Short mmCIF file of C-alpha atoms in Angstrom, two decimals:
data_model
loop_
_atom_site.label_atom_id
_atom_site.label_comp_id
_atom_site.label_asym_id
_atom_site.label_seq_id
_atom_site.Cartn_x
_atom_site.Cartn_y
_atom_site.Cartn_z
CA UNK A 257 -14.23 31.75 12.82
CA UNK A 258 -11.97 32.28 9.78
CA UNK A 259 -14.17 34.11 6.95
CA UNK A 260 -13.94 32.56 3.43
CA UNK A 261 -11.79 34.73 2.20
CA UNK A 262 -9.03 33.35 4.74
CA UNK A 263 -10.03 29.68 4.35
CA UNK A 264 -9.80 30.50 0.32
CA UNK A 265 -6.37 31.66 0.85
CA UNK A 266 -5.35 29.09 3.39
CA UNK A 267 -6.07 26.60 0.40
CA UNK A 268 -4.40 28.29 -2.27
CA UNK A 269 -1.45 28.30 -0.04
CA UNK A 270 -1.64 24.45 0.66
CA UNK A 271 -1.36 23.96 -2.91
CA UNK A 272 0.97 25.99 -3.79
CA UNK A 273 2.94 24.79 -0.59
CA UNK A 274 2.81 21.35 -2.82
CA UNK A 275 3.66 22.63 -5.66
CA UNK A 276 7.29 24.21 -4.19
CA UNK A 277 7.99 20.85 -2.82
CA UNK A 278 7.04 19.20 -6.47
CA UNK A 279 9.44 21.29 -8.08
CA UNK A 280 12.10 21.12 -5.90
CA UNK A 281 12.58 16.97 -6.93
CA UNK A 282 15.63 18.04 -9.17
CA UNK A 283 17.75 15.13 -7.19
CA UNK A 284 17.79 11.90 -7.05
CA UNK A 285 17.90 11.86 -3.51
CA UNK A 286 14.58 14.00 -3.44
CA UNK A 287 13.04 12.38 -6.28
CA UNK A 288 13.28 8.91 -4.41
CA UNK A 289 11.46 10.61 -1.26
CA UNK A 290 8.55 11.09 -3.42
CA UNK A 291 8.58 7.94 -4.84
CA UNK A 292 8.56 6.46 -1.54
CA UNK A 293 5.75 8.02 -0.84
CA UNK A 294 4.03 7.23 -3.69
CA UNK A 295 4.60 3.70 -3.34
CA UNK A 296 2.87 4.04 0.13
CA UNK A 297 -0.52 6.33 -1.19
CA UNK A 298 -1.33 4.56 -4.44
CA UNK A 299 -4.79 4.52 -4.10
CA UNK A 300 -4.75 8.05 -3.88
CA UNK A 301 -5.09 10.84 -6.29
CA UNK A 302 -1.99 12.28 -7.52
CA UNK A 303 -3.41 15.96 -6.23
CA UNK A 304 -3.47 14.16 -2.06
CA UNK A 305 0.39 12.18 -3.26
CA UNK A 306 1.75 15.90 -3.50
CA UNK A 307 -0.30 17.76 -0.72
CA UNK A 308 1.39 14.21 1.63
CA UNK A 309 4.68 14.59 0.47
CA UNK A 310 4.57 18.53 1.16
CA UNK A 311 3.12 18.10 4.52
CA UNK A 312 5.41 14.91 6.09
CA UNK A 313 7.55 12.86 3.19
CA UNK A 314 7.43 10.39 5.87
CA UNK A 315 4.17 9.60 5.78
CA UNK A 316 2.87 5.81 5.85
CA UNK A 317 -0.63 5.40 6.58
CA UNK A 318 -3.34 8.30 6.86
CA UNK A 319 -6.32 8.11 8.72
CA UNK A 320 -9.09 10.88 10.38
CA UNK A 321 -8.46 11.44 14.03
CA UNK A 322 -12.20 9.01 14.33
CA UNK A 323 -11.41 6.69 11.67
CA UNK A 324 -7.97 5.99 14.26
CA UNK A 325 -10.24 5.27 17.39
CA UNK A 326 -13.37 3.38 15.46
CA UNK A 327 -11.23 1.57 13.03
CA UNK A 328 -7.73 0.69 14.38
CA UNK A 329 -8.01 1.59 18.09
CA UNK A 330 -5.36 4.02 18.21
CA UNK A 331 -5.35 7.64 19.41
CA UNK A 332 -4.01 10.52 17.91
CA UNK A 333 -1.10 11.83 20.18
CA UNK A 334 -1.49 15.35 21.83
CA UNK A 335 -0.49 18.07 19.56
CA UNK A 336 0.24 16.09 16.72
CA UNK A 337 0.02 18.65 13.40
CA UNK A 338 -2.44 16.83 10.86
CA UNK A 339 -1.62 16.66 7.50
CA UNK A 340 -4.55 18.20 5.19
CA UNK A 341 -5.85 16.08 1.96
CA UNK A 342 -8.30 17.44 -0.26
CA UNK A 343 -11.81 15.22 -0.55
CA UNK A 344 -14.34 16.01 -2.93
CA UNK A 345 -17.68 17.82 -2.59
CA UNK A 346 -20.58 15.88 -4.59
CA UNK A 347 -23.95 17.74 -5.05
CA UNK A 348 -26.77 15.85 -6.45
CA UNK A 349 -27.92 17.48 -9.72
CA UNK A 350 -31.00 19.32 -10.52
CA UNK A 351 -32.56 18.50 -14.10
CA UNK A 352 -31.56 22.50 -14.78
CA UNK A 353 -27.74 21.81 -14.05
CA UNK A 354 -28.09 18.31 -15.60
CA UNK A 355 -28.58 20.28 -18.79
CA UNK A 356 -26.18 23.10 -18.30
CA UNK A 357 -23.51 20.76 -17.80
CA UNK A 358 -24.58 18.77 -20.60
CA UNK A 359 -24.93 15.63 -18.65
CA UNK A 360 -26.89 12.88 -17.22
CA UNK A 361 -24.82 11.95 -14.35
CA UNK A 362 -27.29 12.06 -10.97
CA UNK A 363 -24.30 13.97 -8.56
CA UNK A 364 -21.36 16.05 -9.93
CA UNK A 365 -17.99 17.35 -8.14
CA UNK A 366 -18.37 20.95 -7.39
CA UNK A 367 -15.23 21.52 -4.91
CA UNK A 368 -13.07 20.09 -2.58
CA UNK A 369 -12.73 20.27 1.01
CA UNK A 370 -9.13 19.70 2.79
CA UNK A 371 -9.96 17.04 5.37
CA UNK A 372 -7.26 16.57 8.46
CA UNK A 373 -5.87 13.18 8.78
CA UNK A 374 -2.47 12.10 10.69
CA UNK A 375 0.15 9.53 10.46
CA UNK A 376 0.44 6.41 12.04
CA UNK A 377 3.42 7.72 13.40
CA UNK A 378 1.31 10.42 15.20
CA UNK A 379 -1.00 7.35 17.01
CA UNK A 380 -0.93 4.91 19.81
CA UNK A 381 -2.29 2.25 20.49
CA UNK A 382 -2.96 -1.47 19.03
CA UNK A 383 -0.25 -2.23 16.20
CA UNK A 384 -1.07 -2.05 12.47
CA UNK A 385 -0.31 -4.82 10.48
CA UNK A 386 -1.24 -4.92 6.11
CA UNK A 387 -0.57 -7.45 3.74
CA UNK A 388 2.71 -5.76 2.96
CA UNK A 389 4.21 -7.01 6.03
CA UNK A 390 4.01 -10.56 5.28
CA UNK A 391 4.79 -10.10 1.54
CA UNK A 392 7.89 -8.72 2.76
CA UNK A 393 8.65 -11.67 4.77
CA UNK A 394 7.71 -14.41 2.13
CA UNK A 395 9.56 -12.15 -0.68
CA UNK A 396 12.63 -12.27 1.07
CA UNK A 397 12.89 -15.92 0.04
CA UNK A 398 14.75 -16.31 -2.88
CA UNK A 399 12.47 -18.69 -4.23
CA UNK A 400 9.39 -16.57 -3.97
CA UNK A 401 10.98 -13.82 -5.90
CA UNK A 402 11.27 -16.16 -8.78
CA UNK A 403 7.68 -16.78 -8.02
CA UNK A 404 6.45 -13.91 -8.42
CA UNK A 405 8.88 -12.48 -11.83
CA UNK A 406 7.51 -15.80 -13.23
CA UNK A 407 4.03 -15.28 -12.78
CA UNK A 408 4.63 -11.60 -13.58
CA UNK A 409 6.08 -12.63 -17.10
CA UNK A 410 3.04 -15.32 -17.66
CA UNK A 411 0.70 -12.67 -17.08
CA UNK A 412 1.67 -10.36 -19.70
CA UNK A 413 2.25 -13.31 -22.40
CA UNK A 414 -1.25 -14.37 -21.93
CA UNK A 415 -3.42 -12.12 -20.85
CA UNK A 416 -2.04 -8.80 -22.89
CA UNK A 417 -1.02 -8.22 -26.49
CA UNK A 418 2.72 -8.02 -24.76
CA UNK A 419 5.22 -10.82 -25.24
CA UNK A 420 8.04 -11.93 -22.93
CA UNK A 421 10.98 -13.47 -24.12
CA UNK A 422 14.48 -14.22 -22.60
CA UNK A 423 17.50 -14.36 -24.00
CA UNK A 424 21.40 -14.61 -22.65
CA UNK A 425 22.58 -11.50 -20.79
CA UNK A 426 25.63 -11.51 -22.79
CA UNK A 427 23.39 -10.74 -26.07
CA UNK A 428 22.23 -7.78 -24.70
CA UNK A 429 25.68 -5.38 -24.81
CA UNK A 430 25.41 -4.74 -21.28
CA UNK A 431 22.07 -3.79 -20.78
CA UNK A 432 19.25 -6.20 -18.05
CA UNK A 433 16.62 -5.93 -20.68
CA UNK A 434 14.72 -3.70 -23.52
CA UNK A 435 11.28 -3.21 -24.58
CA UNK A 436 10.80 -3.20 -28.73
CA UNK A 437 8.04 -0.76 -29.61
CA UNK A 438 7.69 -2.20 -33.13
CA UNK A 439 7.24 -5.83 -32.05
CA UNK A 440 5.35 -5.22 -28.54
CA UNK A 441 8.06 -7.18 -27.04
CA UNK A 442 9.89 -7.14 -23.85
CA UNK A 443 13.18 -8.82 -23.80
CA UNK A 444 15.11 -10.04 -20.33
CA UNK A 445 18.49 -11.12 -19.45
CA UNK A 446 17.42 -14.50 -18.38
CA UNK A 447 20.25 -15.35 -16.70
CA UNK A 448 20.63 -12.64 -14.40
CA UNK A 449 21.31 -14.32 -11.16
CA UNK A 450 19.88 -11.27 -8.89
CA UNK A 451 16.42 -12.48 -8.91
CA UNK A 452 15.21 -8.85 -7.46
CA UNK A 453 16.98 -6.90 -10.27
CA UNK A 454 15.65 -9.67 -12.56
CA UNK A 455 11.86 -8.46 -11.19
CA UNK A 456 12.65 -5.19 -11.30
CA UNK A 457 14.05 -5.12 -15.03
CA UNK A 458 10.43 -6.74 -16.05
CA UNK A 459 8.73 -3.89 -14.24
CA UNK A 460 10.89 -1.05 -16.18
CA UNK A 461 10.55 -3.00 -19.56
CA UNK A 462 6.65 -3.01 -18.68
CA UNK A 463 6.47 0.90 -17.91
CA UNK A 464 8.38 1.72 -20.89
CA UNK A 465 5.52 -0.54 -22.41
CA UNK A 466 2.67 1.40 -21.04
CA UNK A 467 4.59 4.71 -21.59
CA UNK A 468 6.39 4.74 -24.20
CA UNK A 469 4.86 2.24 -26.80
CA UNK A 470 3.86 3.32 -30.83
CA UNK A 471 0.72 3.76 -29.43
CA UNK A 472 1.47 6.05 -26.69
CA UNK A 473 1.13 9.59 -26.22
CA UNK A 474 4.25 9.95 -24.41
CA UNK A 475 5.94 7.79 -26.93
CA UNK A 476 8.69 11.11 -28.65
CA UNK A 477 9.72 11.56 -24.57
CA UNK A 478 13.41 12.38 -24.59
CA UNK A 479 15.75 8.71 -23.63
CA UNK A 480 16.68 10.59 -20.37
CA UNK A 481 13.26 11.42 -19.47
CA UNK A 482 11.75 8.18 -20.82
CA UNK A 483 14.25 6.07 -18.57
CA UNK A 484 13.30 7.82 -15.79
CA UNK A 485 10.24 7.42 -15.64
CA UNK A 486 10.93 3.58 -16.25
CA UNK A 487 12.79 3.70 -13.66
CA UNK A 488 10.31 5.28 -10.86
CA UNK A 489 7.66 3.03 -11.95
CA UNK A 490 10.14 0.16 -11.21
CA UNK A 491 11.17 1.32 -8.03
CA UNK A 492 7.65 2.16 -6.28
CA UNK A 493 6.42 -1.62 -7.52
CA UNK A 494 9.68 -2.71 -5.78
CA UNK A 495 8.93 -0.48 -2.46
CA UNK A 496 4.77 -2.23 -3.04
CA UNK A 497 6.13 -5.55 -2.38
CA UNK A 498 8.79 -4.76 0.23
CA UNK A 499 12.23 -5.11 -1.91
CA UNK A 500 15.05 -2.68 -1.08
CA UNK A 501 16.11 -1.48 -4.42
CA UNK A 502 17.27 1.28 -2.68
CA UNK A 503 21.59 0.48 -3.95
CA UNK A 504 19.63 0.52 -7.75
CA UNK A 505 19.96 3.99 -9.65
CA UNK A 506 16.85 6.17 -9.99
CA UNK A 507 18.73 8.46 -12.78
CA UNK A 508 19.31 11.99 -12.81
CA UNK A 509 15.82 14.21 -13.19
CA UNK A 510 17.03 17.83 -13.37
CA UNK A 511 17.05 17.54 -17.00
CA UNK A 512 13.00 17.86 -16.75
CA UNK A 513 12.32 18.68 -13.30
CA UNK A 514 12.85 22.38 -13.69
CA UNK A 515 9.66 22.71 -15.41
CA UNK A 516 6.11 23.08 -13.61
CA UNK A 517 4.25 21.80 -16.06
CA UNK A 518 6.20 18.69 -17.51
CA UNK A 519 7.21 17.43 -13.95
CA UNK A 520 3.63 17.65 -12.98
CA UNK A 521 2.96 15.95 -15.97
CA UNK A 522 5.48 12.99 -15.77
CA UNK A 523 4.26 12.51 -12.17
CA UNK A 524 1.17 11.67 -13.53
CA UNK A 525 2.03 9.53 -15.88
CA UNK A 526 4.58 7.67 -13.49
CA UNK A 527 1.67 7.65 -10.73
CA UNK A 528 -1.06 5.85 -13.51
CA UNK A 529 1.45 3.27 -14.41
CA UNK A 530 2.60 2.35 -10.89
CA UNK A 531 -0.77 1.81 -10.16
CA UNK A 532 -1.44 -0.19 -12.47
CA UNK A 533 1.83 -2.52 -12.09
CA UNK A 534 0.85 -2.48 -7.92
CA UNK A 535 -2.62 -3.68 -8.60
CA UNK A 536 -0.87 -6.36 -10.72
CA UNK A 537 1.53 -7.29 -8.36
CA UNK A 538 -0.89 -7.73 -5.58
CA UNK A 539 -3.03 -9.93 -7.28
CA UNK A 540 -0.17 -12.08 -8.47
CA UNK A 541 1.29 -12.05 -4.74
CA UNK A 542 -2.25 -12.94 -3.28
CA UNK A 543 -2.50 -16.31 -6.17
CA UNK A 544 0.71 -17.50 -4.99
CA UNK A 545 0.46 -17.11 -1.24
CA UNK A 546 2.44 -14.36 -0.67
CA UNK A 547 -0.13 -12.07 1.64
CA UNK A 548 -1.02 -15.09 3.74
CA UNK A 549 0.01 -14.50 7.68
CA UNK A 550 2.73 -17.23 8.92
CA UNK A 551 0.65 -19.49 10.46
CA UNK A 552 1.85 -20.19 14.37
CA UNK A 553 2.04 -24.25 14.87
CA UNK A 554 0.02 -25.11 17.40
CA UNK A 555 2.34 -26.45 19.70
CA UNK A 556 4.49 -23.20 19.53
CA UNK A 557 1.21 -21.04 20.76
CA UNK A 558 2.17 -23.09 24.33
CA UNK A 559 5.62 -21.91 23.78
CA UNK A 560 4.47 -18.03 24.08
CA UNK A 561 4.23 -15.66 26.85
CA UNK A 562 0.90 -14.64 28.02
CA UNK A 563 1.60 -10.66 26.90
CA UNK A 564 3.18 -12.44 23.46
CA UNK A 565 -0.22 -14.58 23.28
CA UNK A 566 -3.03 -11.24 24.28
CA UNK A 567 -0.49 -9.30 21.55
CA UNK A 568 -1.13 -11.82 18.93
CA UNK A 569 -5.18 -12.14 19.48
CA UNK A 570 -5.16 -8.49 19.38
CA UNK A 571 -3.42 -8.07 15.97
CA UNK A 572 -5.33 -10.93 14.33
CA UNK A 573 -8.53 -9.40 15.73
CA UNK A 574 -7.20 -6.03 13.89
CA UNK A 575 -5.97 -8.11 10.21
CA UNK A 576 -9.61 -9.48 10.47
CA UNK A 577 -11.47 -6.08 10.70
CA UNK A 578 -9.20 -5.26 8.37
CA UNK A 579 -8.73 -7.37 5.49
CA UNK A 580 -11.40 -7.63 2.24
CA UNK A 581 -10.35 -11.23 0.89
CA UNK A 582 -13.00 -13.70 2.33
CA UNK A 583 -10.14 -16.59 2.05
CA UNK A 584 -7.64 -14.57 4.05
CA UNK A 585 -10.25 -13.08 6.49
CA UNK A 586 -11.82 -17.25 7.34
CA UNK A 587 -7.64 -17.66 7.81
CA UNK A 588 -7.24 -15.21 10.33
CA UNK A 589 -10.46 -16.40 12.00
CA UNK A 590 -8.88 -19.51 12.60
CA UNK A 591 -5.70 -18.65 14.00
CA UNK A 592 -7.58 -16.29 16.47
CA UNK A 593 -9.63 -19.46 17.32
CA UNK A 594 -6.72 -21.37 18.09
CA UNK A 595 -5.18 -18.49 20.23
CA UNK A 596 -8.54 -17.97 21.98
CA UNK A 597 -8.79 -21.75 23.04
CA UNK A 598 -5.02 -21.65 24.28
CA UNK A 599 -5.91 -18.26 26.13
CA UNK A 600 -9.10 -20.01 27.86
CA UNK A 601 -7.17 -23.63 28.72
CA UNK A 602 -4.61 -21.38 30.38
CA UNK A 603 -6.98 -19.47 32.14
CA UNK A 604 -8.85 -22.81 33.61
CA UNK A 605 -5.79 -24.22 34.66
CA UNK A 606 -5.01 -20.86 37.00
CA UNK A 607 -8.55 -21.10 37.96
CA UNK A 608 -7.84 -24.47 39.22
CA UNK A 609 -4.86 -24.13 40.38
CA UNK A 610 -5.83 -21.09 42.20
CA UNK A 611 -9.07 -23.01 43.68
CA UNK A 612 -6.81 -25.80 45.14
CA UNK A 613 -4.56 -23.92 46.81
CA UNK A 614 -7.83 -22.35 47.94
CA UNK A 615 -10.00 -24.58 49.34
CA UNK A 616 -12.01 -22.47 51.64
CA UNK A 617 -13.25 -20.27 48.49
CA UNK A 618 -16.93 -21.15 48.70
CA UNK A 619 -18.04 -22.84 45.00
CA UNK A 620 -21.07 -21.83 42.82
CA UNK A 621 -24.06 -23.87 44.35
CA UNK A 622 -25.17 -26.33 41.88
CA UNK A 623 -28.82 -24.87 42.06
CA UNK A 624 -27.77 -21.60 40.84
CA UNK A 625 -25.93 -23.45 38.30
CA UNK A 626 -28.71 -24.57 36.76
CA UNK A 627 -31.20 -21.58 36.91
CA UNK A 628 -28.49 -20.58 34.30
CA UNK A 629 -29.41 -23.38 31.66
CA UNK A 630 -32.44 -23.02 30.10
#
């Protein structure tokens, strides 16, 4: 059993390892890998995103050993190496501690413990689907990308103090759009033919408005620094909805990535705005119906093999358990019911056919069946 000193040294080493990985972000490829991690784990703290990235940059979904079993019906593969993330230790404060800490809060974080989690790639079992699987499929449609762009633009115009307008690309001197701090206005090239690029440009300029507006604490950042941050937020937002923008440049970050304090500050700022954009986009895609599973037409169910039918049934069961959206949960349950009916119908047909082929098998007595009806 390791002593306290060993545990403390191990924790220090774990954090130091994460910092060293962050300091390596001095070229676009490394930066892109980090942003991919950020897009996958945007609800985690910056500290845990750093830790996950340092230990497994390819990780996409993590959970504890027991959680994989109970919540996802999956098991961790033998010999899998755990990823450690920080979990707060929360303590109920005594009146004396509240006075000493000058707080009225009943509870406070007194430290952190490092818990083992495993990536989905380290597990086996039932498939794990998320809303992003459906968003990615739906946003492959040209019209749906345009719908999301328009919904985001309308939201900014109607629900924030920003003004978003469009002008011809020819008037932008080669740019796709810009943010004007003095008027708090975003201008987009309205006739841009690439709808994914148009949406990414809106995300980019929105990031500028949040990070580099007149009231922002970061408005005096160097131009290269600002552009890198805005492009990073746009990249994370597009990754979140499953639209590939890998052909767009992320910019070169070596100008500021060599200073540990600066890079941690920059990444923290990127994460804050990315989280905000992702939450907004998720809300809009739900309103647009882009997070609804593609409903299997009833007649198509009859064409599915028994194995495919069972797999669909298991996947829908998983989605019913995972979703927190009541409307989406009801839709999944309806689909689950339809598949259940198809399975039952097939089973009854098979039993009937078996009975006809084997008339010698004794059927249940009528009076025995009656005793079950109360």
